[in-house]
Amino acid sequence: MARVIYISVLVFLVDQASKYWILNGLRLQDIGIYEVFPPFLVFKMAWNQGVNFGLLAGFDARWILVGVSLAIVLGIFIWVSRAPMNSLSKLCAGLLIGGALGNVIDRVLYGAVVDFLNMSCCGVSNPFAFNIADVAIFVGALGLVFFAPSGQSDDDGPVL
C-alpha cells in the first residue's frame, strides 16, 4: 500500500508543480500559446470545466465532478488495500489516484482543470490540450484494465 501512496503523492506533486509553473512562471494564461517544439509540443492554455475533451463544459458540473472523482479515488484505494496487487497494478493505481487528485485540486482552486499540453504530428492538428494528471489517469486506468490483479501479490511468492 505504501508504494501506491508514494506514487500517488509523486504524481500529484509533479502535476501541481507543472501547473504552478505554467500559471505563475510562464504565465500562459496571459500569452495563450508557447511553442516549445512545434507542432510536436506546444503549450496552449485551456481551462477545462468539463471532463475529457471538454465534455459537459457547458454545465456547472464542478462539484459533481469533484465528488465523482473523490468517490473513484476512494473506491480504487479500498480495492487496492483489499486485493492482492502486483507491482504493475500498484503503479497503475498510484498513477490514477495521483492524477485524479491533481485535477480535483484544480477544480476546487480554479473552478476548472488547468490544461496546457498540446501535441500534434504528421499533418494532423490536435485541437485539445491536456495535462500531466490526464496522462497519469489515462495510463493508470488503461494499465489497471490490462494488468488487473491476478490474485497474487508480488510479496506472496508463487501460488501453487
C-alpha atoms as one frame of an Amber mdcrd trajectory, in Angstrom:
protein
   0.000   0.000   0.000   2.901   2.326   0.723   4.019   2.055  -2.926   0.601
   3.203  -4.160   0.626   6.172  -1.771   4.188   7.118  -2.740   3.386   7.035
  -6.468   0.132   8.956  -5.920   1.909  11.702  -3.987   4.711  11.900  -6.559
   2.281  12.208  -9.499   0.197  14.760  -7.591   3.253  16.910  -6.781   4.691
  16.788 -10.320   1.279  17.665 -11.773   0.687  20.562  -9.393   4.262  21.865
  -9.817   3.848  21.867 -13.612   0.558  23.756 -13.347   2.035  26.235 -10.870
   4.889  26.920 -13.273   2.511  27.278 -16.245   0.318  29.768 -14.359   2.874
  31.669 -12.255   6.182  31.237 -14.065   5.347  31.145 -17.751   2.017  32.969
 -17.203   0.495  31.008 -20.060  -2.977  32.341 -19.264  -1.682  35.782 -20.389
   0.215  34.713 -23.522  -2.119  31.891 -24.627   0.386  29.796 -26.586   4.063
  28.996 -26.136   5.679  26.935 -28.862   8.149  24.518 -27.285   8.828  22.162
 -30.202   6.099  22.869 -32.763   3.992  21.090 -33.823   5.003  18.171 -31.614
   4.802  20.061 -28.318   3.038  23.366 -27.807   1.842  24.827 -24.521  -1.704
  26.031 -25.179  -3.713  27.414 -22.257  -7.096  25.809 -21.712  -9.411  25.867
 -18.709 -11.369  22.614 -18.836 -14.623  22.881 -16.881 -15.859  19.539 -18.186
 -14.373  16.088 -18.487 -12.246  14.584 -21.284 -12.169  16.700 -24.427 -14.311
  19.333 -22.699 -17.434  17.163 -22.496 -20.019  18.659 -20.101 -18.172  22.002
 -20.204 -21.462  23.813 -20.819 -22.856  22.706 -17.459 -21.820  23.813 -13.986
 -20.686  20.326 -13.003 -17.659  21.406 -10.921 -18.757  19.954  -7.590 -20.357
  16.897  -9.170 -17.050  16.133 -10.911 -15.131  16.711  -7.671 -17.461  14.298
  -5.861 -17.300  11.653  -8.583 -13.501  11.909  -8.738 -13.143  11.572  -4.978
 -15.529   8.593  -4.955 -13.454   6.896  -7.670 -10.226   7.613  -5.780 -11.727
   6.178  -2.587 -13.031   3.120  -4.439  -9.654   2.404  -6.023  -7.877   2.982
  -2.720 -10.184   0.488  -0.959  -9.811  -2.015  -3.800  -6.011  -1.745  -3.731
  -5.916  -2.151   0.048  -8.020  -5.362  -0.084  -6.966  -7.118  -3.292  -3.580
  -8.735  -3.811  -1.712  -6.430  -6.172   1.399  -6.947  -8.244   3.906  -4.120
  -8.712   2.466  -3.052 -12.059  -1.058  -2.828 -10.650   0.220  -0.757  -7.720
   1.999   1.583 -10.128  -1.156   1.974 -12.236  -3.360   2.575  -9.191  -0.915
   5.196  -7.913  -0.877   6.963 -11.279  -4.669   7.047 -11.439  -5.126   8.243
  -7.839  -2.430  10.932  -8.053  -3.724  12.245 -11.375  -7.331  12.318 -10.223
  -6.402  14.220  -7.055  -4.358  16.689  -9.114  -7.384  17.532 -11.246  -9.659
  17.664  -8.166  -7.421  20.340  -6.630  -7.644  22.366  -9.860 -11.441  22.231
  -9.787 -11.512  23.307  -6.143  -8.944  26.123  -6.552  -9.791  27.447 -10.019
 -13.211  26.040 -10.901 -11.660  24.236 -13.877  -8.757  21.950 -14.710  -5.560
  23.612 -15.935  -4.764  22.058 -19.326  -1.730  23.183 -21.295  -0.071  20.341
 -23.220  -0.908  20.207 -26.913   0.715  17.716 -29.244   0.248  17.316 -32.990
   2.037  15.240 -35.572   2.242  14.270 -39.170  -0.096  16.908 -40.577  -2.837
  16.190 -38.038  -3.562  19.207 -35.852  -4.805  18.326 -32.371  -7.210  20.999
 -31.061  -7.213  19.640 -27.489  -4.965  20.363 -24.527  -4.305  18.124 -21.543
  -2.023  17.974 -18.510   0.235  15.581 -16.614  -2.635  14.407 -14.405  -4.626
  13.459 -17.511  -1.728  11.354 -18.792  -1.370   9.653 -15.401  -5.117   8.927
 -15.231  -5.157   7.503 -18.750  -2.070   5.319 -18.285  -3.207   4.209 -14.817
  -6.725   3.284 -15.910  -5.524   1.512 -19.045  -2.903  -0.340 -17.010  -5.464
  -1.485 -14.463  -7.659  -2.795 -17.265  -4.839  -4.787 -18.842  -2.851  -5.694
 -15.732  -5.605  -6.189 -13.172  -4.605  -8.214 -10.131  -4.357 -11.895 -10.854
  -4.971 -12.971  -7.283  -1.273 -12.976  -6.472   0.762 -10.227  -4.880   4.478
  -9.776  -5.593   5.015 -10.235  -1.883   3.202 -13.588  -1.692   5.500 -15.675
  -3.841   4.228 -18.234  -6.328   0.775 -19.687  -5.986   0.732 -23.462  -6.443
